[in-house]
């Protein structure tokens, strides 16, 4: 049986985390690295908003931060210009896996092509149900009995890339959107570091829509 903590090539452990707000998933990744549940290094945290609370979390953990304000039209005339700069910031730090953690921007081909099968996102539903924004509300409003969290690779389709890991979460009778969101978020924090470790361990492949994990049988 392969030890999941076997150190991969040190360069291949480098993460870039992209945020726009609260950064609780970023915190979960920071905590998992600190407690050695996740064998990785966060090389940079990038936010498109200067007031994102997650920036503070990164600073507190001694992680370099970069703010790229998408509203700065003088610097970023197009979405592609913006993404080119994002790619530059990530490549200069030799980032191998880009983790979107509440990063509220659609990525262009410039970004996707620079990191093939190396951009990952967490979404608060069991995809393909309820893609897009307010996924927790969508599930609650629809009246599903189960929803959950999904970690998926990012492609040109909104929340449509290959599914890496999922975790189900029950919708309880007394739930409102806030209680449901909190229950999902707690599972997100558990799931995201696990999925990142799986990706960093390598040996997996994507077959059509399907993510096929490495076979660890001995
Ligand atoms: C999470 O619910 C995540 O699933 C979604 O955006 C939210 C980000 O929250 N993509 P946080 O900034 O990580 O606290």
mmCIF file with all atom_site columns, C-alpha atoms and ligand atoms in Angstrom:
data_model
loop_
_atom_site.group_PDB
_atom_site.id
_atom_site.type_symbol
_atom_site.label_atom_id
_atom_site.label_alt_id
_atom_site.label_comp_id
_atom_site.label_asym_id
_atom_site.label_entity_id
_atom_site.label_seq_id
_atom_site.pdbx_PDB_ins_code
_atom_site.Cartn_x
_atom_site.Cartn_y
_atom_site.Cartn_z
_atom_site.occupancy
_atom_site.B_iso_or_equiv
_atom_site.pdbx_formal_charge
_atom_site.auth_seq_id
_atom_site.auth_comp_id
_atom_site.auth_asym_id
_atom_site.auth_atom_id
_atom_site.pdbx_PDB_model_num
ATOM   1   C CA . UNK A 1 1   ? 0.000   0.000  0.000   1.00 0.00 ? 1   UNK A CA 1
ATOM   2   C CA . UNK A 1 2   ? 1.423   3.362  -0.955  1.00 0.00 ? 2   UNK A CA 1
ATOM   3   C CA . UNK A 1 3   ? 1.762   5.844  1.870   1.00 0.00 ? 3   UNK A CA 1
ATOM   4   C CA . UNK A 1 4   ? -0.408  8.848  0.922   1.00 0.00 ? 4   UNK A CA 1
ATOM   5   C CA . UNK A 1 5   ? 2.100   11.103 2.685   1.00 0.00 ? 5   UNK A CA 1
ATOM   6   C CA . UNK A 1 6   ? 5.022   9.965  0.537   1.00 0.00 ? 6   UNK A CA 1
ATOM   7   C CA . UNK A 1 7   ? 6.671   13.254 -0.371  1.00 0.00 ? 7   UNK A CA 1
ATOM   8   C CA . UNK A 1 8   ? 6.157   13.928 -4.065  1.00 0.00 ? 8   UNK A CA 1
ATOM   9   C CA . UNK A 1 9   ? 8.788   15.905 -5.978  1.00 0.00 ? 9   UNK A CA 1
ATOM   10  C CA . UNK A 1 10  ? 9.168   19.072 -3.827  1.00 0.00 ? 10  UNK A CA 1
ATOM   11  C CA . UNK A 1 11  ? 8.362   21.306 -6.779  1.00 0.00 ? 11  UNK A CA 1
ATOM   12  C CA . UNK A 1 12  ? 5.166   19.380 -7.468  1.00 0.00 ? 12  UNK A CA 1
ATOM   13  C CA . UNK A 1 13  ? 3.898   20.290 -4.001  1.00 0.00 ? 13  UNK A CA 1
ATOM   14  C CA . UNK A 1 14  ? 3.561   23.987 -4.763  1.00 0.00 ? 14  UNK A CA 1
ATOM   15  C CA . UNK A 1 15  ? 0.034   25.363 -4.593  1.00 0.00 ? 15  UNK A CA 1
ATOM   16  C CA . UNK A 1 16  ? -1.391  28.697 -5.611  1.00 0.00 ? 16  UNK A CA 1
ATOM   17  C CA . UNK A 1 17  ? -4.710  29.526 -3.952  1.00 0.00 ? 17  UNK A CA 1
ATOM   18  C CA . UNK A 1 18  ? -7.092  32.036 -5.542  1.00 0.00 ? 18  UNK A CA 1
ATOM   19  C CA . UNK A 1 19  ? -9.733  33.737 -3.431  1.00 0.00 ? 19  UNK A CA 1
ATOM   20  C CA . UNK A 1 20  ? -12.252 36.569 -3.565  1.00 0.00 ? 20  UNK A CA 1
ATOM   21  C CA . UNK A 1 21  ? -13.614 36.697 -0.020  1.00 0.00 ? 21  UNK A CA 1
ATOM   22  C CA . UNK A 1 22  ? -13.886 34.980 3.336   1.00 0.00 ? 22  UNK A CA 1
ATOM   23  C CA . UNK A 1 23  ? -11.235 32.360 2.668   1.00 0.00 ? 23  UNK A CA 1
ATOM   24  C CA . UNK A 1 24  ? -12.451 29.632 5.003   1.00 0.00 ? 24  UNK A CA 1
ATOM   25  C CA . UNK A 1 25  ? -11.427 26.953 2.506   1.00 0.00 ? 25  UNK A CA 1
ATOM   26  C CA . UNK A 1 26  ? -8.033  28.632 2.237   1.00 0.00 ? 26  UNK A CA 1
ATOM   27  C CA . UNK A 1 27  ? -7.834  28.375 6.034   1.00 0.00 ? 27  UNK A CA 1
ATOM   28  C CA . UNK A 1 28  ? -8.676  24.672 5.859   1.00 0.00 ? 28  UNK A CA 1
ATOM   29  C CA . UNK A 1 29  ? -5.807  24.177 3.396   1.00 0.00 ? 29  UNK A CA 1
ATOM   30  C CA . UNK A 1 30  ? -3.426  26.228 5.569   1.00 0.00 ? 30  UNK A CA 1
ATOM   31  C CA . UNK A 1 31  ? -4.399  24.178 8.638   1.00 0.00 ? 31  UNK A CA 1
ATOM   32  C CA . UNK A 1 32  ? -4.022  20.879 6.787   1.00 0.00 ? 32  UNK A CA 1
ATOM   33  C CA . UNK A 1 33  ? -0.520  21.854 5.612   1.00 0.00 ? 33  UNK A CA 1
ATOM   34  C CA . UNK A 1 34  ? 0.432   23.011 9.095   1.00 0.00 ? 34  UNK A CA 1
ATOM   35  C CA . UNK A 1 35  ? -0.744  19.787 10.723  1.00 0.00 ? 35  UNK A CA 1
ATOM   36  C CA . UNK A 1 36  ? 0.929   17.711 7.971   1.00 0.00 ? 36  UNK A CA 1
ATOM   37  C CA . UNK A 1 37  ? -2.312  16.144 6.829   1.00 0.00 ? 37  UNK A CA 1
ATOM   38  C CA . UNK A 1 38  ? -1.519  17.747 3.478   1.00 0.00 ? 38  UNK A CA 1
ATOM   39  C CA . UNK A 1 39  ? 1.969   17.424 2.086   1.00 0.00 ? 39  UNK A CA 1
ATOM   40  C CA . UNK A 1 40  ? 2.063   20.698 0.183   1.00 0.00 ? 40  UNK A CA 1
ATOM   41  C CA . UNK A 1 41  ? 3.350   24.237 0.253   1.00 0.00 ? 41  UNK A CA 1
ATOM   42  C CA . UNK A 1 42  ? 1.168   27.267 -0.423  1.00 0.00 ? 42  UNK A CA 1
ATOM   43  C CA . UNK A 1 43  ? 3.455   29.442 -2.537  1.00 0.00 ? 43  UNK A CA 1
ATOM   44  C CA . UNK A 1 44  ? 1.053   32.331 -3.007  1.00 0.00 ? 44  UNK A CA 1
ATOM   45  C CA . UNK A 1 45  ? -2.500  33.471 -2.321  1.00 0.00 ? 45  UNK A CA 1
ATOM   46  C CA . UNK A 1 46  ? -3.982  35.729 -4.973  1.00 0.00 ? 46  UNK A CA 1
ATOM   47  C CA . UNK A 1 47  ? -7.178  37.744 -4.594  1.00 0.00 ? 47  UNK A CA 1
ATOM   48  C CA . UNK A 1 48  ? -9.061  39.867 -7.103  1.00 0.00 ? 48  UNK A CA 1
ATOM   49  C CA . UNK A 1 49  ? -10.362 41.941 -4.181  1.00 0.00 ? 49  UNK A CA 1
ATOM   50  C CA . UNK A 1 50  ? -8.124  43.939 -1.870  1.00 0.00 ? 50  UNK A CA 1
ATOM   51  C CA . UNK A 1 51  ? -10.600 43.646 1.024   1.00 0.00 ? 51  UNK A CA 1
ATOM   52  C CA . UNK A 1 52  ? -10.912 39.848 0.884   1.00 0.00 ? 52  UNK A CA 1
ATOM   53  C CA . UNK A 1 53  ? -10.790 38.561 4.463   1.00 0.00 ? 53  UNK A CA 1
ATOM   54  C CA . UNK A 1 54  ? -8.806  35.558 3.256   1.00 0.00 ? 54  UNK A CA 1
ATOM   55  C CA . UNK A 1 55  ? -5.790  37.792 2.579   1.00 0.00 ? 55  UNK A CA 1
ATOM   56  C CA . UNK A 1 56  ? -5.442  38.318 6.298   1.00 0.00 ? 56  UNK A CA 1
ATOM   57  C CA . UNK A 1 57  ? -5.514  34.572 6.895   1.00 0.00 ? 57  UNK A CA 1
ATOM   58  C CA . UNK A 1 58  ? -2.654  34.139 4.423   1.00 0.00 ? 58  UNK A CA 1
ATOM   59  C CA . UNK A 1 59  ? -0.632  36.965 5.990   1.00 0.00 ? 59  UNK A CA 1
ATOM   60  C CA . UNK A 1 60  ? -1.150  35.478 9.451   1.00 0.00 ? 60  UNK A CA 1
ATOM   61  C CA . UNK A 1 61  ? 0.265   32.210 8.139   1.00 0.00 ? 61  UNK A CA 1
ATOM   62  C CA . UNK A 1 62  ? 3.248   33.969 6.564   1.00 0.00 ? 62  UNK A CA 1
ATOM   63  C CA . UNK A 1 63  ? 2.150   33.194 2.990   1.00 0.00 ? 63  UNK A CA 1
ATOM   64  C CA . UNK A 1 64  ? 2.914   35.730 0.231   1.00 0.00 ? 64  UNK A CA 1
ATOM   65  C CA . UNK A 1 65  ? -0.181  37.488 -1.095  1.00 0.00 ? 65  UNK A CA 1
ATOM   66  C CA . UNK A 1 66  ? -0.931  39.295 -4.339  1.00 0.00 ? 66  UNK A CA 1
ATOM   67  C CA . UNK A 1 67  ? -3.944  41.458 -5.159  1.00 0.00 ? 67  UNK A CA 1
ATOM   68  C CA . UNK A 1 68  ? -4.897  41.720 -8.823  1.00 0.00 ? 68  UNK A CA 1
ATOM   69  C CA . UNK A 1 69  ? -7.883  44.023 -9.014  1.00 0.00 ? 69  UNK A CA 1
ATOM   70  C CA . UNK A 1 70  ? -9.957  43.032 -12.043 1.00 0.00 ? 70  UNK A CA 1
ATOM   71  C CA . UNK A 1 71  ? -11.592 46.476 -12.053 1.00 0.00 ? 71  UNK A CA 1
ATOM   72  C CA . UNK A 1 72  ? -8.251  48.087 -12.870 1.00 0.00 ? 72  UNK A CA 1
ATOM   73  C CA . UNK A 1 73  ? -9.092  48.633 -16.523 1.00 0.00 ? 73  UNK A CA 1
ATOM   74  C CA . UNK A 1 74  ? -5.919  50.623 -17.183 1.00 0.00 ? 74  UNK A CA 1
ATOM   75  C CA . UNK A 1 75  ? -3.855  47.508 -16.478 1.00 0.00 ? 75  UNK A CA 1
ATOM   76  C CA . UNK A 1 76  ? -6.318  44.823 -17.528 1.00 0.00 ? 76  UNK A CA 1
ATOM   77  C CA . UNK A 1 77  ? -8.211  45.922 -20.634 1.00 0.00 ? 77  UNK A CA 1
ATOM   78  C CA . UNK A 1 78  ? -9.539  42.413 -21.264 1.00 0.00 ? 78  UNK A CA 1
ATOM   79  C CA . UNK A 1 79  ? -10.209 39.238 -19.293 1.00 0.00 ? 79  UNK A CA 1
ATOM   80  C CA . UNK A 1 80  ? -7.302  37.668 -21.160 1.00 0.00 ? 80  UNK A CA 1
ATOM   81  C CA . UNK A 1 81  ? -4.950  40.435 -19.979 1.00 0.00 ? 81  UNK A CA 1
ATOM   82  C CA . UNK A 1 82  ? -6.036  39.759 -16.431 1.00 0.00 ? 82  UNK A CA 1
ATOM   83  C CA . UNK A 1 83  ? -5.531  36.020 -16.759 1.00 0.00 ? 83  UNK A CA 1
ATOM   84  C CA . UNK A 1 84  ? -2.105  36.498 -18.351 1.00 0.00 ? 84  UNK A CA 1
ATOM   85  C CA . UNK A 1 85  ? -0.995  38.367 -15.251 1.00 0.00 ? 85  UNK A CA 1
ATOM   86  C CA . UNK A 1 86  ? -2.475  35.715 -12.970 1.00 0.00 ? 86  UNK A CA 1
ATOM   87  C CA . UNK A 1 87  ? -0.576  33.041 -14.883 1.00 0.00 ? 87  UNK A CA 1
ATOM   88  C CA . UNK A 1 88  ? 2.629   35.065 -14.639 1.00 0.00 ? 88  UNK A CA 1
ATOM   89  C CA . UNK A 1 89  ? 2.302   35.441 -10.860 1.00 0.00 ? 89  UNK A CA 1
ATOM   90  C CA . UNK A 1 90  ? 1.703   31.707 -10.487 1.00 0.00 ? 90  UNK A CA 1
ATOM   91  C CA . UNK A 1 91  ? 4.418   30.531 -12.882 1.00 0.00 ? 91  UNK A CA 1
ATOM   92  C CA . UNK A 1 92  ? 7.047   32.814 -11.373 1.00 0.00 ? 92  UNK A CA 1
ATOM   93  C CA . UNK A 1 93  ? 6.532   30.886 -8.111  1.00 0.00 ? 93  UNK A CA 1
ATOM   94  C CA . UNK A 1 94  ? 6.563   27.525 -9.904  1.00 0.00 ? 94  UNK A CA 1
ATOM   95  C CA . UNK A 1 95  ? 3.014   26.731 -8.832  1.00 0.00 ? 95  UNK A CA 1
ATOM   96  C CA . UNK A 1 96  ? 1.957   23.277 -10.047 1.00 0.00 ? 96  UNK A CA 1
ATOM   97  C CA . UNK A 1 97  ? -1.639  23.121 -8.806  1.00 0.00 ? 97  UNK A CA 1
ATOM   98  C CA . UNK A 1 98  ? -3.998  26.096 -8.722  1.00 0.00 ? 98  UNK A CA 1
ATOM   99  C CA . UNK A 1 99  ? -6.726  25.826 -6.092  1.00 0.00 ? 99  UNK A CA 1
ATOM   100 C CA . UNK A 1 100 ? -9.769  28.036 -6.538  1.00 0.00 ? 100 UNK A CA 1
ATOM   101 C CA . UNK A 1 101 ? -11.276 28.758 -3.145  1.00 0.00 ? 101 UNK A CA 1
ATOM   102 C CA . UNK A 1 102 ? -14.226 31.059 -3.606  1.00 0.00 ? 102 UNK A CA 1
ATOM   103 C CA . UNK A 1 103 ? -12.567 32.848 -6.542  1.00 0.00 ? 103 UNK A CA 1
ATOM   104 C CA . UNK A 1 104 ? -15.503 34.559 -8.206  1.00 0.00 ? 104 UNK A CA 1
ATOM   105 C CA . UNK A 1 105 ? -14.248 34.865 -11.760 1.00 0.00 ? 105 UNK A CA 1
ATOM   106 C CA . UNK A 1 106 ? -14.642 32.840 -14.906 1.00 0.00 ? 106 UNK A CA 1
ATOM   107 C CA . UNK A 1 107 ? -11.312 31.779 -16.324 1.00 0.00 ? 107 UNK A CA 1
ATOM   108 C CA . UNK A 1 108 ? -10.371 32.329 -19.959 1.00 0.00 ? 108 UNK A CA 1
ATOM   109 C CA . UNK A 1 109 ? -8.568  29.935 -22.270 1.00 0.00 ? 109 UNK A CA 1
ATOM   110 C CA . UNK A 1 110 ? -5.352  31.828 -21.483 1.00 0.00 ? 110 UNK A CA 1
ATOM   111 C CA . UNK A 1 111 ? -5.491  30.519 -17.922 1.00 0.00 ? 111 UNK A CA 1
ATOM   112 C CA . UNK A 1 112 ? -6.880  27.064 -18.719 1.00 0.00 ? 112 UNK A CA 1
ATOM   113 C CA . UNK A 1 113 ? -4.214  26.415 -21.359 1.00 0.00 ? 113 UNK A CA 1
ATOM   114 C CA . UNK A 1 114 ? -1.426  27.482 -18.997 1.00 0.00 ? 114 UNK A CA 1
ATOM   115 C CA . UNK A 1 115 ? -2.471  24.894 -16.366 1.00 0.00 ? 115 UNK A CA 1
ATOM   116 C CA . UNK A 1 116 ? -3.934  21.868 -18.162 1.00 0.00 ? 116 UNK A CA 1
ATOM   117 C CA . UNK A 1 117 ? -5.664  19.578 -15.647 1.00 0.00 ? 117 UNK A CA 1
ATOM   118 C CA . UNK A 1 118 ? -3.957  21.559 -12.905 1.00 0.00 ? 118 UNK A CA 1
ATOM   119 C CA . UNK A 1 119 ? -6.737  23.880 -11.764 1.00 0.00 ? 119 UNK A CA 1
ATOM   120 C CA . UNK A 1 120 ? -9.135  22.600 -9.134  1.00 0.00 ? 120 UNK A CA 1
ATOM   121 C CA . UNK A 1 121 ? -12.258 24.081 -7.574  1.00 0.00 ? 121 UNK A CA 1
ATOM   122 C CA . UNK A 1 122 ? -14.625 23.326 -4.719  1.00 0.00 ? 122 UNK A CA 1
ATOM   123 C CA . UNK A 1 123 ? -18.348 23.739 -5.224  1.00 0.00 ? 123 UNK A CA 1
ATOM   124 C CA . UNK A 1 124 ? -21.079 23.544 -2.560  1.00 0.00 ? 124 UNK A CA 1
ATOM   125 C CA . UNK A 1 125 ? -23.372 20.968 -4.190  1.00 0.00 ? 125 UNK A CA 1
ATOM   126 C CA . UNK A 1 126 ? -23.207 17.461 -5.596  1.00 0.00 ? 126 UNK A CA 1
ATOM   127 C CA . UNK A 1 127 ? -22.439 18.357 -9.192  1.00 0.00 ? 127 UNK A CA 1
ATOM   128 C CA . UNK A 1 128 ? -23.811 18.164 -11.811 1.00 0.00 ? 128 UNK A CA 1
ATOM   129 C CA . UNK A 1 129 ? -26.772 19.278 -9.673  1.00 0.00 ? 129 UNK A CA 1
ATOM   130 C CA . UNK A 1 130 ? -26.911 22.996 -9.000  1.00 0.00 ? 130 UNK A CA 1
ATOM   131 C CA . UNK A 1 131 ? -23.922 24.547 -10.767 1.00 0.00 ? 131 UNK A CA 1
ATOM   132 C CA . UNK A 1 132 ? -23.326 28.296 -10.644 1.00 0.00 ? 132 UNK A CA 1
ATOM   133 C CA . UNK A 1 133 ? -23.879 30.696 -7.768  1.00 0.00 ? 133 UNK A CA 1
ATOM   134 C CA . UNK A 1 134 ? -26.010 30.108 -4.644  1.00 0.00 ? 134 UNK A CA 1
ATOM   135 C CA . UNK A 1 135 ? -25.804 26.332 -5.005  1.00 0.00 ? 135 UNK A CA 1
ATOM   136 C CA . UNK A 1 136 ? -26.860 25.834 -1.371  1.00 0.00 ? 136 UNK A CA 1
ATOM   137 C CA . UNK A 1 137 ? -29.988 27.942 -1.915  1.00 0.00 ? 137 UNK A CA 1
ATOM   138 C CA . UNK A 1 138 ? -30.737 26.124 -5.168  1.00 0.00 ? 138 UNK A CA 1
ATOM   139 C CA . UNK A 1 139 ? -30.672 22.744 -3.398  1.00 0.00 ? 139 UNK A CA 1
ATOM   140 C CA . UNK A 1 140 ? -32.724 23.992 -0.427  1.00 0.00 ? 140 UNK A CA 1
ATOM   141 C CA . UNK A 1 141 ? -35.272 25.702 -2.659  1.00 0.00 ? 141 UNK A CA 1
ATOM   142 C CA . UNK A 1 142 ? -35.579 22.618 -4.845  1.00 0.00 ? 142 UNK A CA 1
ATOM   143 C CA . UNK A 1 143 ? -36.301 20.494 -1.784  1.00 0.00 ? 143 UNK A CA 1
ATOM   144 C CA . UNK A 1 144 ? -33.603 17.879 -2.300  1.00 0.00 ? 144 UNK A CA 1
ATOM   145 C CA . UNK A 1 145 ? -32.995 15.602 0.687   1.00 0.00 ? 145 UNK A CA 1
ATOM   146 C CA . UNK A 1 146 ? -29.283 15.391 0.007   1.00 0.00 ? 146 UNK A CA 1
ATOM   147 C CA . UNK A 1 147 ? -26.773 17.833 -1.343  1.00 0.00 ? 147 UNK A CA 1
ATOM   148 C CA . UNK A 1 148 ? -23.045 18.116 -0.613  1.00 0.00 ? 148 UNK A CA 1
ATOM   149 C CA . UNK A 1 149 ? -19.688 19.311 -1.810  1.00 0.00 ? 149 UNK A CA 1
ATOM   150 C CA . UNK A 1 150 ? -17.717 18.568 -4.970  1.00 0.00 ? 150 UNK A CA 1
ATOM   151 C CA . UNK A 1 151 ? -14.059 19.045 -5.825  1.00 0.00 ? 151 UNK A CA 1
ATOM   152 C CA . UNK A 1 152 ? -13.576 19.104 -9.577  1.00 0.00 ? 152 UNK A CA 1
ATOM   153 C CA . UNK A 1 153 ? -10.989 19.954 -12.166 1.00 0.00 ? 153 UNK A CA 1
ATOM   154 C CA . UNK A 1 154 ? -11.702 23.199 -13.967 1.00 0.00 ? 154 UNK A CA 1
ATOM   155 C CA . UNK A 1 155 ? -12.394 23.342 -17.679 1.00 0.00 ? 155 UNK A CA 1
ATOM   156 C CA . UNK A 1 156 ? -14.199 25.789 -19.961 1.00 0.00 ? 156 UNK A CA 1
ATOM   157 C CA . UNK A 1 157 ? -17.604 24.601 -18.749 1.00 0.00 ? 157 UNK A CA 1
ATOM   158 C CA . UNK A 1 158 ? -18.965 26.324 -15.614 1.00 0.00 ? 158 UNK A CA 1
ATOM   159 C CA . UNK A 1 159 ? -18.556 23.830 -12.728 1.00 0.00 ? 159 UNK A CA 1
ATOM   160 C CA . UNK A 1 160 ? -18.352 21.131 -15.394 1.00 0.00 ? 160 UNK A CA 1
ATOM   161 C CA . UNK A 1 161 ? -14.848 19.608 -15.163 1.00 0.00 ? 161 UNK A CA 1
ATOM   162 C CA . UNK A 1 162 ? -14.028 16.054 -14.107 1.00 0.00 ? 162 UNK A CA 1
ATOM   163 C CA . UNK A 1 163 ? -15.159 15.270 -10.558 1.00 0.00 ? 163 UNK A CA 1
ATOM   164 C CA . UNK A 1 164 ? -12.256 14.438 -8.238  1.00 0.00 ? 164 UNK A CA 1
ATOM   165 C CA . UNK A 1 165 ? -14.103 13.809 -4.939  1.00 0.00 ? 165 UNK A CA 1
ATOM   166 C CA . UNK A 1 166 ? -17.559 14.396 -3.499  1.00 0.00 ? 166 UNK A CA 1
ATOM   167 C CA . UNK A 1 167 ? -19.122 14.279 -0.089  1.00 0.00 ? 167 UNK A CA 1
ATOM   168 C CA . UNK A 1 168 ? -22.864 14.088 0.550   1.00 0.00 ? 168 UNK A CA 1
ATOM   169 C CA . UNK A 1 169 ? -24.630 16.268 3.126   1.00 0.00 ? 169 UNK A CA 1
ATOM   170 C CA . UNK A 1 170 ? -28.229 15.735 4.272   1.00 0.00 ? 170 UNK A CA 1
ATOM   171 C CA . UNK A 1 171 ? -30.814 18.501 4.042   1.00 0.00 ? 171 UNK A CA 1
ATOM   172 C CA . UNK A 1 172 ? -32.752 18.428 7.318   1.00 0.00 ? 172 UNK A CA 1
ATOM   173 C CA . UNK A 1 173 ? -36.396 19.386 7.757   1.00 0.00 ? 173 UNK A CA 1
ATOM   174 C CA . UNK A 1 174 ? -35.631 22.344 9.984   1.00 0.00 ? 174 UNK A CA 1
ATOM   175 C CA . UNK A 1 175 ? -32.907 23.754 7.735   1.00 0.00 ? 175 UNK A CA 1
ATOM   176 C CA . UNK A 1 176 ? -32.831 27.236 6.335   1.00 0.00 ? 176 UNK A CA 1
ATOM   177 C CA . UNK A 1 177 ? -30.190 28.209 3.788   1.00 0.00 ? 177 UNK A CA 1
ATOM   178 C CA . UNK A 1 178 ? -27.796 29.332 6.509   1.00 0.00 ? 178 UNK A CA 1
ATOM   179 C CA . UNK A 1 179 ? -27.866 26.125 8.547   1.00 0.00 ? 179 UNK A CA 1
ATOM   180 C CA . UNK A 1 180 ? -27.567 24.055 5.379   1.00 0.00 ? 180 UNK A CA 1
ATOM   181 C CA . UNK A 1 181 ? -24.680 26.175 4.070   1.00 0.00 ? 181 UNK A CA 1
ATOM   182 C CA . UNK A 1 182 ? -22.829 25.814 7.375   1.00 0.00 ? 182 UNK A CA 1
ATOM   183 C CA . UNK A 1 183 ? -23.205 22.016 7.287   1.00 0.00 ? 183 UNK A CA 1
ATOM   184 C CA . UNK A 1 184 ? -21.928 21.894 3.716   1.00 0.00 ? 184 UNK A CA 1
ATOM   185 C CA . UNK A 1 185 ? -19.041 24.252 4.486   1.00 0.00 ? 185 UNK A CA 1
ATOM   186 C CA . UNK A 1 186 ? -17.844 22.039 7.287   1.00 0.00 ? 186 UNK A CA 1
ATOM   187 C CA . UNK A 1 187 ? -17.606 19.121 4.849   1.00 0.00 ? 187 UNK A CA 1
ATOM   188 C CA . UNK A 1 188 ? -15.892 21.336 2.248   1.00 0.00 ? 188 UNK A CA 1
ATOM   189 C CA . UNK A 1 189 ? -13.131 22.009 4.762   1.00 0.00 ? 189 UNK A CA 1
ATOM   190 C CA . UNK A 1 190 ? -12.682 18.287 5.258   1.00 0.00 ? 190 UNK A CA 1
ATOM   191 C CA . UNK A 1 191 ? -12.893 17.371 1.580   1.00 0.00 ? 191 UNK A CA 1
ATOM   192 C CA . UNK A 1 192 ? -10.714 19.980 -0.121  1.00 0.00 ? 192 UNK A CA 1
ATOM   193 C CA . UNK A 1 193 ? -7.364  19.084 1.524   1.00 0.00 ? 193 UNK A CA 1
ATOM   194 C CA . UNK A 1 194 ? -8.017  15.378 0.869   1.00 0.00 ? 194 UNK A CA 1
ATOM   195 C CA . UNK A 1 195 ? -8.708  16.014 -2.806  1.00 0.00 ? 195 UNK A CA 1
ATOM   196 C CA . UNK A 1 196 ? -5.649  18.255 -3.145  1.00 0.00 ? 196 UNK A CA 1
ATOM   197 C CA . UNK A 1 197 ? -3.467  15.521 -1.644  1.00 0.00 ? 197 UNK A CA 1
ATOM   198 C CA . UNK A 1 198 ? -4.931  12.990 -4.058  1.00 0.00 ? 198 UNK A CA 1
ATOM   199 C CA . UNK A 1 199 ? -4.095  15.288 -6.966  1.00 0.00 ? 199 UNK A CA 1
ATOM   200 C CA . UNK A 1 200 ? -0.565  15.994 -5.706  1.00 0.00 ? 200 UNK A CA 1
ATOM   201 C CA . UNK A 1 201 ? 0.120   12.286 -5.254  1.00 0.00 ? 201 UNK A CA 1
ATOM   202 C CA . UNK A 1 202 ? -0.245  11.887 -9.011  1.00 0.00 ? 202 UNK A CA 1
ATOM   203 C CA . UNK A 1 203 ? -0.833  8.702  -10.930 1.00 0.00 ? 203 UNK A CA 1
ATOM   204 C CA . UNK A 1 204 ? -4.413  9.683  -11.827 1.00 0.00 ? 204 UNK A CA 1
ATOM   205 C CA . UNK A 1 205 ? -5.848  10.358 -15.258 1.00 0.00 ? 205 UNK A CA 1
ATOM   206 C CA . UNK A 1 206 ? -8.871  11.909 -16.884 1.00 0.00 ? 206 UNK A CA 1
ATOM   207 C CA . UNK A 1 207 ? -10.836 9.672  -19.254 1.00 0.00 ? 207 UNK A CA 1
ATOM   208 C CA . UNK A 1 208 ? -13.459 11.716 -21.014 1.00 0.00 ? 208 UNK A CA 1
ATOM   209 C CA . UNK A 1 209 ? -15.535 13.197 -18.212 1.00 0.00 ? 209 UNK A CA 1
ATOM   210 C CA . UNK A 1 210 ? -14.183 10.777 -15.632 1.00 0.00 ? 210 UNK A CA 1
ATOM   211 C CA . UNK A 1 211 ? -11.396 11.327 -13.123 1.00 0.00 ? 211 UNK A CA 1
ATOM   212 C CA . UNK A 1 212 ? -9.709  7.981  -12.466 1.00 0.00 ? 212 UNK A CA 1
ATOM   213 C CA . UNK A 1 213 ? -7.640  7.900  -9.290  1.00 0.00 ? 213 UNK A CA 1
ATOM   214 C CA . UNK A 1 214 ? -4.354  6.013  -9.067  1.00 0.00 ? 214 UNK A CA 1
ATOM   215 C CA . UNK A 1 215 ? -4.608  2.379  -8.086  1.00 0.00 ? 215 UNK A CA 1
ATOM   216 C CA . UNK A 1 216 ? -2.900  2.033  -4.713  1.00 0.00 ? 216 UNK A CA 1
ATOM   217 C CA . UNK A 1 217 ? -3.498  -1.683 -4.256  1.00 0.00 ? 217 UNK A CA 1
ATOM   218 C CA . UNK A 1 218 ? -0.418  -3.651 -3.301  1.00 0.00 ? 218 UNK A CA 1
HETATM 219 C C1 . LIG B 2 .   ? -17.449 27.967 -0.738  1.00 0.00 ? 1   LIG B C1 1
HETATM 220 O O1 . LIG B 2 .   ? -18.772 27.637 -0.411  1.00 0.00 ? 1   LIG B O1 1
HETATM 221 C C2 . LIG B 2 .   ? -17.017 27.265 -1.985  1.00 0.00 ? 1   LIG B C2 1
HETATM 222 O O2 . LIG B 2 .   ? -17.622 26.009 -2.144  1.00 0.00 ? 1   LIG B O2 1
HETATM 223 C C3 . LIG B 2 .   ? -17.496 28.192 -3.084  1.00 0.00 ? 1   LIG B C3 1
HETATM 224 O O3 . LIG B 2 .   ? -17.285 29.482 -2.566  1.00 0.00 ? 1   LIG B O3 1
HETATM 225 C C4 . LIG B 2 .   ? -17.321 29.442 -1.144  1.00 0.00 ? 1   LIG B C4 1
HETATM 226 C C5 . LIG B 2 .   ? -16.047 30.043 -0.659  1.00 0.00 ? 1   LIG B C5 1
HETATM 227 O O4 . LIG B 2 .   ? -16.009 30.192 0.731   1.00 0.00 ? 1   LIG B O4 1
HETATM 228 N N1 . LIG B 2 .   ? -16.779 27.961 -4.311  1.00 0.00 ? 1   LIG B N1 1
HETATM 229 P P1 . LIG B 2 .   ? -14.671 30.565 1.471   1.00 0.00 ? 1   LIG B P1 1
HETATM 230 O O5 . LIG B 2 .   ? -14.179 31.888 0.871   1.00 0.00 ? 1   LIG B O5 1
HETATM 231 O O6 . LIG B 2 .   ? -13.690 29.459 1.204   1.00 0.00 ? 1   LIG B O6 1
HETATM 232 O O7 . LIG B 2 .   ? -15.023 30.692 2.902   1.00 0.00 ? 1   LIG B O7 1
#
